PDB file of C-alpha atoms in Angstrom:
ATOM      1  CA  MET A   1       0.027  -0.079   0.002  1.00  0.00           C
ATOM      2  CA  LYS A   2       2.819   2.451   0.767  1.00  0.00           C
ATOM      3  CA  PRO A   3       4.438   2.337  -2.679  1.00  0.00           C
ATOM      4  CA  ARG A   4       1.025   2.836  -4.320  1.00  0.00           C
ATOM      5  CA  PHE A   5       0.282   5.883  -2.080  1.00  0.00           C
ATOM      6  CA  ILE A   6       3.618   7.477  -2.987  1.00  0.00           C
ATOM      7  CA  SER A   7       3.261   6.831  -6.711  1.00  0.00           C
ATOM      8  CA  THR A   8      -0.175   8.377  -6.904  1.00  0.00           C
ATOM      9  CA  ARG A   9       1.128  11.679  -5.489  1.00  0.00           C
ATOM     10  CA  ILE A  10       4.361  11.985  -7.372  1.00  0.00           C
ATOM     11  CA  PRO A  11       2.690  13.314 -10.595  1.00  0.00           C
ATOM     12  CA  VAL A  12       0.751  15.888  -8.495  1.00  0.00           C
ATOM     13  CA  LEU A  13       3.900  17.071  -6.727  1.00  0.00           C
ATOM     14  CA  ILE A  14       5.820  17.265 -10.069  1.00  0.00           C
ATOM     15  CA  GLY A  15       2.920  19.195 -11.491  1.00  0.00           C
ATOM     16  CA  LEU A  16       2.906  21.666  -8.524  1.00  0.00           C
ATOM     17  CA  LEU A  17       6.688  22.102  -8.862  1.00  0.00           C
ATOM     18  CA  PHE A  18       6.485  22.792 -12.466  1.00  0.00           C
ATOM     19  CA  LEU A  19       3.639  25.356 -11.963  1.00  0.00           C
ATOM     20  CA  CYS A  20       5.690  27.142  -9.246  1.00  0.00           C
ATOM     21  CA  ALA A  21       8.753  27.124 -11.505  1.00  0.00           C
ATOM     22  CA  CYS A  22       6.776  28.670 -14.410  1.00  0.00           C
ATOM     23  CA  ASN A  23       5.244  31.246 -12.073  1.00  0.00           C
ATOM     24  CA  GLY A  24       8.767  32.185 -10.906  1.00  0.00           C
ATOM     25  CA  GLN A  25       9.906  32.816 -14.458  1.00  0.00           C
ATOM     26  CA  THR A  26       7.079  35.073 -15.397  1.00  0.00           C
ATOM     27  CA  LYS A  27       5.470  36.589 -12.416  1.00  0.00           C
ATOM     28  CA  ASN A  28       7.932  36.514  -9.585  1.00  0.00           C
ATOM     29  CA  SER A  29       8.180  39.912  -7.912  1.00  0.00           C
ATOM     30  CA  ALA A  30      10.377  41.308  -5.218  1.00  0.00           C
ATOM     31  CA  GLY A  31       8.724  44.431  -3.760  1.00  0.00           C
ATOM     32  CA  ASP A  32       8.421  46.991  -6.563  1.00  0.00           C
ATOM     33  CA  TYR A  33       9.887  44.954  -9.296  1.00  0.00           C
ATOM     34  CA  VAL A  34       8.623  42.123 -11.519  1.00  0.00           C
ATOM     35  CA  TYR A  35      10.845  39.626 -13.292  1.00  0.00           C
ATOM     36  CA  LYS A  36       9.777  38.004 -16.577  1.00  0.00           C
ATOM     37  CA  GLN A  37      10.911  37.618 -20.064  1.00  0.00           C
ATOM     38  CA  GLY A  38      10.656  40.463 -22.408  1.00  0.00           C
ATOM     39  CA  ASP A  39      12.564  42.428 -25.052  1.00  0.00           C
ATOM     40  CA  PRO A  40      16.080  41.107 -25.980  1.00  0.00           C
ATOM     41  CA  ASN A  41      17.399  44.614 -25.160  1.00  0.00           C
ATOM     42  CA  GLY A  42      15.965  44.405 -21.656  1.00  0.00           C
ATOM     43  CA  ILE A  43      17.145  42.835 -18.421  1.00  0.00           C
ATOM     44  CA  GLY A  44      13.942  40.904 -17.713  1.00  0.00           C
ATOM     45  CA  LYS A  45      13.130  43.290 -14.820  1.00  0.00           C
ATOM     46  CA  TRP A  46      10.019  45.512 -14.875  1.00  0.00           C
ATOM     47  CA  TYR A  47       9.165  48.624 -12.867  1.00  0.00           C
ATOM     48  CA  MET A  48       5.680  50.072 -13.073  1.00  0.00           C
ATOM     49  CA  GLY A  49       4.934  48.270 -16.381  1.00  0.00           C
ATOM     50  CA  ARG A  50       8.198  49.288 -18.025  1.00  0.00           C
ATOM     51  CA  GLU A  51      10.989  46.899 -18.782  1.00  0.00           C
ATOM     52  CA  ILE A  52      14.444  48.156 -17.809  1.00  0.00           C
ATOM     53  CA  ALA A  53      16.951  48.380 -20.635  1.00  0.00           C
ATOM     54  CA  HIS A  54      20.600  47.031 -20.577  1.00  0.00           C
ATOM     55  CA  VAL A  55      23.078  49.547 -19.557  1.00  0.00           C
ATOM     56  CA  MET A  56      25.329  50.934 -22.317  1.00  0.00           C
ATOM     57  CA  GLY A  57      28.910  50.110 -21.175  1.00  0.00           C
ATOM     58  CA  PHE A  58      32.041  52.122 -21.301  1.00  0.00           C
ATOM     59  CA  GLN A  59      32.706  50.374 -24.714  1.00  0.00           C
ATOM     60  CA  GLY A  60      30.088  52.860 -26.118  1.00  0.00           C
ATOM     61  CA  MET A  61      32.186  55.905 -25.065  1.00  0.00           C
ATOM     62  CA  ASN A  62      32.982  56.876 -28.643  1.00  0.00           C
ATOM     63  CA  TRP A  63      29.278  56.966 -29.469  1.00  0.00           C
ATOM     64  CA  LEU A  64      28.680  59.441 -26.558  1.00  0.00           C
ATOM     65  CA  GLU A  65      31.382  61.725 -28.091  1.00  0.00           C
ATOM     66  CA  ARG A  66      30.221  61.209 -31.754  1.00  0.00           C
ATOM     67  CA  PRO A  67      30.610  64.420 -33.874  1.00  0.00           C
ATOM     68  CA  GLU A  68      26.958  64.426 -35.040  1.00  0.00           C
ATOM     69  CA  ARG A  69      25.586  64.296 -31.550  1.00  0.00           C
ATOM     70  CA  GLU A  70      25.023  68.140 -31.367  1.00  0.00           C
ATOM     71  CA  GLU A  71      22.956  67.935 -34.616  1.00  0.00           C
ATOM     72  CA  GLU A  72      20.948  64.957 -33.365  1.00  0.00           C
ATOM     73  CA  GLU A  73      20.345  66.196 -29.835  1.00  0.00           C
ATOM     74  CA  ASN A  74      20.852  69.940 -29.975  1.00  0.00           C
ATOM     75  CA  THR A  75      22.732  70.137 -26.711  1.00  0.00           C
ATOM     76  CA  ALA A  76      22.982  73.870 -26.988  1.00  0.00           C
ATOM     77  CA  ILE A  77      19.199  74.163 -26.720  1.00  0.00           C
ATOM     78  CA  LEU A  78      19.015  71.711 -23.849  1.00  0.00           C
ATOM     79  CA  LEU A  79      21.488  73.858 -21.815  1.00  0.00           C
ATOM     80  CA  LYS A  80      19.365  76.967 -22.619  1.00  0.00           C
ATOM     81  CA  ASN A  81      16.276  74.994 -21.304  1.00  0.00           C
ATOM     82  CA  MET A  82      18.230  74.471 -18.080  1.00  0.00           C
ATOM     83  CA  ASN A  83      18.730  78.288 -17.527  1.00  0.00           C
ATOM     84  CA  ILE A  84      22.068  77.680 -15.959  1.00  0.00           C
ATOM     85  CA  LYS A  85      23.304  80.261 -13.578  1.00  0.00           C
ATOM     86  CA  PRO A  86      26.995  80.952 -12.574  1.00  0.00           C
ATOM     87  CA  THR A  87      26.335  79.833  -9.006  1.00  0.00           C
ATOM     88  CA  ASP A  88      24.386  76.642  -9.830  1.00  0.00           C
ATOM     89  CA  ILE A  89      25.290  73.327  -8.342  1.00  0.00           C
ATOM     90  CA  ILE A  90      24.429  70.732 -10.921  1.00  0.00           C
ATOM     91  CA  ALA A  91      24.609  66.968 -10.816  1.00  0.00           C
ATOM     92  CA  ASP A  92      24.906  65.052 -14.103  1.00  0.00           C
ATOM     93  CA  ILE A  93      23.791  61.541 -13.235  1.00  0.00           C
ATOM     94  CA  GLY A  94      25.177  58.898 -15.573  1.00  0.00           C
ATOM     95  CA  ALA A  95      27.635  61.460 -16.783  1.00  0.00           C
ATOM     96  CA  GLY A  96      29.589  58.958 -18.877  1.00  0.00           C
ATOM     97  CA  SER A  97      32.614  60.497 -20.453  1.00  0.00           C
ATOM     98  CA  GLY A  98      31.403  63.966 -19.582  1.00  0.00           C
ATOM     99  CA  TYR A  99      29.834  65.174 -22.822  1.00  0.00           C
ATOM    100  CA  HIS A 100      27.519  67.526 -20.970  1.00  0.00           C
ATOM    101  CA  VAL A 101      29.664  68.005 -17.915  1.00  0.00           C
ATOM    102  CA  PHE A 102      32.311  69.886 -19.748  1.00  0.00           C
ATOM    103  CA  LYS A 103      29.802  72.117 -21.604  1.00  0.00           C
ATOM    104  CA  MET A 104      28.135  73.065 -18.206  1.00  0.00           C
ATOM    105  CA  ALA A 105      31.413  73.618 -16.246  1.00  0.00           C
ATOM    106  CA  PRO A 106      32.263  77.056 -17.912  1.00  0.00           C
ATOM    107  CA  MET A 107      28.721  78.100 -17.361  1.00  0.00           C
ATOM    108  CA  THR A 108      28.909  77.544 -13.520  1.00  0.00           C
ATOM    109  CA  LYS A 109      32.168  79.264 -12.789  1.00  0.00           C
ATOM    110  CA  ARG A 110      31.121  80.076  -9.165  1.00  0.00           C
ATOM    111  CA  GLY A 111      29.271  76.851  -8.795  1.00  0.00           C
ATOM    112  CA  THR A 112      29.895  73.090  -9.010  1.00  0.00           C
ATOM    113  CA  ILE A 113      29.285  70.295 -11.437  1.00  0.00           C
ATOM    114  CA  TYR A 114      28.925  66.826  -9.902  1.00  0.00           C
ATOM    115  CA  ALA A 115      29.775  64.164 -12.441  1.00  0.00           C
ATOM    116  CA  VAL A 116      28.191  60.980 -11.237  1.00  0.00           C
ATOM    117  CA  ASP A 117      28.720  57.496 -12.736  1.00  0.00           C
ATOM    118  CA  ILE A 118      29.057  53.990 -11.602  1.00  0.00           C
ATOM    119  CA  GLN A 119      31.607  52.663 -14.212  1.00  0.00           C
ATOM    120  CA  ASP A 120      35.288  53.059 -13.225  1.00  0.00           C
ATOM    121  CA  GLU A 121      36.268  53.439 -16.794  1.00  0.00           C
ATOM    122  CA  MET A 122      33.941  56.365 -17.267  1.00  0.00           C
ATOM    123  CA  LEU A 123      35.169  57.971 -14.038  1.00  0.00           C
ATOM    124  CA  GLU A 124      38.813  57.609 -15.312  1.00  0.00           C
ATOM    125  CA  ALA A 125      37.927  59.332 -18.648  1.00  0.00           C
ATOM    126  CA  LEU A 126      36.302  62.181 -16.602  1.00  0.00           C
ATOM    127  CA  ARG A 127      39.352  62.635 -14.409  1.00  0.00           C
ATOM    128  CA  ALA A 128      41.740  62.535 -17.421  1.00  0.00           C
ATOM    129  CA  LYS A 129      39.745  65.268 -19.216  1.00  0.00           C
ATOM    130  CA  ARG A 130      39.347  67.418 -16.055  1.00  0.00           C
ATOM    131  CA  GLU A 131      43.154  67.248 -15.528  1.00  0.00           C
ATOM    132  CA  ALA A 132      44.020  67.981 -19.188  1.00  0.00           C
ATOM    133  CA  ARG A 133      41.665  70.992 -19.234  1.00  0.00           C
ATOM    134  CA  ASN A 134      42.626  72.085 -15.712  1.00  0.00           C
ATOM    135  CA  ILE A 135      39.002  72.570 -14.717  1.00  0.00           C
ATOM    136  CA  GLU A 136      38.476  73.067 -10.954  1.00  0.00           C
ATOM    137  CA  ASN A 137      34.695  73.206 -10.533  1.00  0.00           C
ATOM    138  CA  ILE A 138      33.985  69.581 -11.522  1.00  0.00           C
ATOM    139  CA  LYS A 139      33.657  66.982  -8.788  1.00  0.00           C
ATOM    140  CA  ILE A 140      33.739  63.320  -9.845  1.00  0.00           C
ATOM    141  CA  ILE A 141      31.507  61.004  -7.769  1.00  0.00           C
ATOM    142  CA  LYS A 142      31.160  57.225  -8.010  1.00  0.00           C
ATOM    143  CA  GLY A 143      27.570  56.298  -7.607  1.00  0.00           C
ATOM    144  CA  SER A 144      25.944  52.926  -6.920  1.00  0.00           C
ATOM    145  CA  GLU A 145      22.993  51.117  -8.474  1.00  0.00           C
ATOM    146  CA  LYS A 146      20.812  52.447  -5.635  1.00  0.00           C
ATOM    147  CA  SER A 147      22.371  55.858  -4.755  1.00  0.00           C
ATOM    148  CA  VAL A 148      23.943  58.889  -6.423  1.00  0.00           C
ATOM    149  CA  ASN A 149      26.035  59.397  -3.258  1.00  0.00           C
ATOM    150  CA  LEU A 150      25.420  63.159  -2.960  1.00  0.00           C
ATOM    151  CA  PRO A 151      24.777  65.124   0.177  1.00  0.00           C
ATOM    152  CA  VAL A 152      21.210  65.949   1.367  1.00  0.00           C
ATOM    153  CA  ASN A 153      19.741  69.220  -0.193  1.00  0.00           C
ATOM    154  CA  SER A 154      23.010  69.878  -2.125  1.00  0.00           C
ATOM    155  CA  VAL A 155      22.169  70.489  -5.671  1.00  0.00           C
ATOM    156  CA  ASP A 156      19.983  72.975  -7.614  1.00  0.00           C
ATOM    157  CA  LYS A 157      19.581  70.961 -10.752  1.00  0.00           C
ATOM    158  CA  VAL A 158      19.970  67.347 -11.793  1.00  0.00           C
ATOM    159  CA  LEU A 159      20.463  66.335 -15.397  1.00  0.00           C
ATOM    160  CA  MET A 160      19.869  62.823 -16.574  1.00  0.00           C
ATOM    161  CA  VAL A 161      20.350  62.309 -20.376  1.00  0.00           C
ATOM    162  CA  ASP A 162      19.174  58.977 -21.800  1.00  0.00           C
ATOM    163  CA  VAL A 163      20.191  57.122 -18.668  1.00  0.00           C
ATOM    164  CA  TYR A 164      17.141  56.712 -16.365  1.00  0.00           C
ATOM    165  CA  HIS A 165      15.613  53.934 -18.470  1.00  0.00           C
ATOM    166  CA  GLU A 166      18.762  51.837 -17.590  1.00  0.00           C
ATOM    167  CA  PHE A 167      18.596  52.140 -13.917  1.00  0.00           C
ATOM    168  CA  ASN A 168      18.431  48.736 -12.266  1.00  0.00           C
ATOM    169  CA  TYR A 169      16.807  50.221  -9.258  1.00  0.00           C
ATOM    170  CA  PRO A 170      14.807  53.260 -10.472  1.00  0.00           C
ATOM    171  CA  LYS A 171      12.724  53.675  -7.424  1.00  0.00           C
ATOM    172  CA  GLU A 172      15.722  53.817  -5.100  1.00  0.00           C
ATOM    173  CA  MET A 173      17.681  56.004  -7.517  1.00  0.00           C
ATOM    174  CA  ILE A 174      14.931  58.637  -7.828  1.00  0.00           C
ATOM    175  CA  ALA A 175      14.553  58.675  -4.008  1.00  0.00           C
ATOM    176  CA  SER A 176      18.285  59.271  -3.672  1.00  0.00           C
ATOM    177  CA  ILE A 177      18.191  62.113  -6.334  1.00  0.00           C
ATOM    178  CA  LYS A 178      15.167  63.731  -4.649  1.00  0.00           C
ATOM    179  CA  ASN A 179      17.034  63.610  -1.391  1.00  0.00           C
ATOM    180  CA  ALA A 180      20.009  65.399  -2.958  1.00  0.00           C
ATOM    181  CA  LEU A 181      17.856  68.160  -4.628  1.00  0.00           C
ATOM    182  CA  LYS A 182      17.383  71.395  -2.749  1.00  0.00           C
ATOM    183  CA  PRO A 183      13.849  72.245  -1.766  1.00  0.00           C
ATOM    184  CA  LYS A 184      13.094  74.135  -5.020  1.00  0.00           C
ATOM    185  CA  GLY A 185      15.543  71.948  -7.036  1.00  0.00           C
ATOM    186  CA  LYS A 186      14.773  70.767 -10.592  1.00  0.00           C
ATOM    187  CA  LEU A 187      15.280  67.383 -12.319  1.00  0.00           C
ATOM    188  CA  PHE A 188      15.865  67.592 -16.039  1.00  0.00           C
ATOM    189  CA  LEU A 189      14.859  64.190 -17.450  1.00  0.00           C
ATOM    190  CA  ILE A 190      16.010  63.873 -21.061  1.00  0.00           C
ATOM    191  CA  GLU A 191      14.732  60.721 -22.813  1.00  0.00           C
ATOM    192  CA  TYR A 192      14.191  59.803 -26.459  1.00  0.00           C
ATOM    193  CA  ARG A 193      10.503  60.078 -27.213  1.00  0.00           C
ATOM    194  CA  GLY A 194       8.769  56.717 -26.925  1.00  0.00           C
ATOM    195  CA  GLU A 195       5.595  58.071 -28.574  1.00  0.00           C
ATOM    196  CA  ASP A 196       7.584  58.776 -31.776  1.00  0.00           C
ATOM    197  CA  ARG A 197       8.365  55.710 -33.923  1.00  0.00           C
ATOM    198  CA  THR A 198      10.511  57.733 -36.341  1.00  0.00           C
ATOM    199  CA  VAL A 199      13.080  58.271 -33.660  1.00  0.00           C
ATOM    200  CA  PRO A 200      15.861  55.800 -34.609  1.00  0.00           C
ATOM    201  CA  ILE A 201      16.478  54.316 -31.137  1.00  0.00           C
ATOM    202  CA  LYS A 202      15.612  50.911 -29.802  1.00  0.00           C
ATOM    203  CA  GLU A 203      12.190  50.933 -28.087  1.00  0.00           C
ATOM    204  CA  LEU A 204      13.523  50.039 -24.622  1.00  0.00           C
ATOM    205  CA  HIS A 205      15.883  53.012 -24.803  1.00  0.00           C
ATOM    206  CA  LYS A 206      12.980  55.479 -25.217  1.00  0.00           C
ATOM    207  CA  MET A 207      10.324  56.691 -22.718  1.00  0.00           C
ATOM    208  CA  THR A 208       6.866  58.267 -23.117  1.00  0.00           C
ATOM    209  CA  GLU A 209       5.950  61.304 -21.159  1.00  0.00           C
ATOM    210  CA  ALA A 210       3.118  59.372 -19.542  1.00  0.00           C
ATOM    211  CA  GLN A 211       5.457  56.689 -18.295  1.00  0.00           C
ATOM    212  CA  ALA A 212       7.989  59.178 -17.006  1.00  0.00           C
ATOM    213  CA  VAL A 213       5.299  61.104 -15.202  1.00  0.00           C
ATOM    214  CA  LYS A 214       3.850  58.001 -13.598  1.00  0.00           C
ATOM    215  CA  GLU A 215       7.234  56.905 -12.202  1.00  0.00           C
ATOM    216  CA  MET A 216       8.298  60.427 -11.039  1.00  0.00           C
ATOM    217  CA  LYS A 217       4.915  61.035  -9.417  1.00  0.00           C
ATOM    218  CA  ALA A 218       5.386  57.764  -7.331  1.00  0.00           C
ATOM    219  CA  ALA A 219       8.562  59.397  -6.137  1.00  0.00           C
ATOM    220  CA  GLY A 220       6.907  62.702  -5.186  1.00  0.00           C
ATOM    221  CA  LEU A 221       8.191  64.678  -8.161  1.00  0.00           C
ATOM    222  CA  THR A 222       5.896  66.855 -10.277  1.00  0.00           C
ATOM    223  CA  LEU A 223       6.155  67.548 -13.898  1.00  0.00           C
ATOM    224  CA  GLN A 224       6.536  71.370 -14.410  1.00  0.00           C
ATOM    225  CA  ARG A 225       6.896  71.402 -18.185  1.00  0.00           C
ATOM    226  CA  ASN A 226       8.163  69.430 -21.122  1.00  0.00           C
ATOM    227  CA  ASP A 227      10.090  71.453 -23.582  1.00  0.00           C
ATOM    228  CA  ALA A 228       9.392  70.159 -27.060  1.00  0.00           C
ATOM    229  CA  ASN A 229      12.314  71.914 -28.736  1.00  0.00           C
ATOM    230  CA  LEU A 230      14.797  69.053 -29.037  1.00  0.00           C
ATOM    231  CA  PRO A 231      14.987  66.942 -32.287  1.00  0.00           C
ATOM    232  CA  TRP A 232      14.388  63.433 -30.786  1.00  0.00           C
ATOM    233  CA  GLN A 233      14.131  63.806 -27.030  1.00  0.00           C
ATOM    234  CA  HIS A 234      11.654  64.903 -24.305  1.00  0.00           C
ATOM    235  CA  CYS A 235      13.085  67.516 -22.032  1.00  0.00           C
ATOM    236  CA  MET A 236      10.979  66.991 -19.017  1.00  0.00           C
ATOM    237  CA  VAL A 237      11.437  69.187 -16.019  1.00  0.00           C
ATOM    238  CA  PHE A 238      10.312  67.886 -12.544  1.00  0.00           C
ATOM    239  CA  SER A 239      10.157  69.606  -9.267  1.00  0.00           C
ATOM    240  CA  LYS A 240      10.097  68.505  -5.587  1.00  0.00           C
ATOM    241  CA  GLU A 241       7.164  70.856  -4.893  1.00  0.00           C
TER     242      GLU A 241
END
């Protein structure tokens, strides 16, 4: 009788284990994040209905510094949108090799630019450029996947260019950024327009305004405006107020 009892339940147990394994692959969640298969350009991790994209590594540094970037992104207009003042303290999160950092530094001669990145190779490139150009108002900060590692209420403006969609922990990162912003600080979120299929960028490396607003609102940030004067990107301005 004992062998027959065990044998009748083995298929049931196997079925239950298979069901649990399948659910783990498609619906397993840890707090605010869901893990499931998705786009090949994504990491299989989802936040508020959006799959997080793979990080562009330091190997793409030359692409960040490409000559046609100004024409494609119109950085000069972006910097005008930021209304940068000589005394501003600005953090460029995901600064990479410093494409925007070294444009903003001369505009903030009595202020500071924090160049924040998590990749050592990017940080080394930033240091080399800073030394070669003898610029004193750039501070290089190594961030982590969950923190920008900046002091509380320390920055007037935060700039994130085509990087937020790659954060492994967007909720924690935005909380850290909000913590670093001064009470009336502004977050400039620059992302390729997800609503526009003509923008020649992979879908997971774009964001819609609606998705960005949803995620920022959850963090306690309010959209003040979205400057529609860049060729391919949103220029969304969020406030702590």
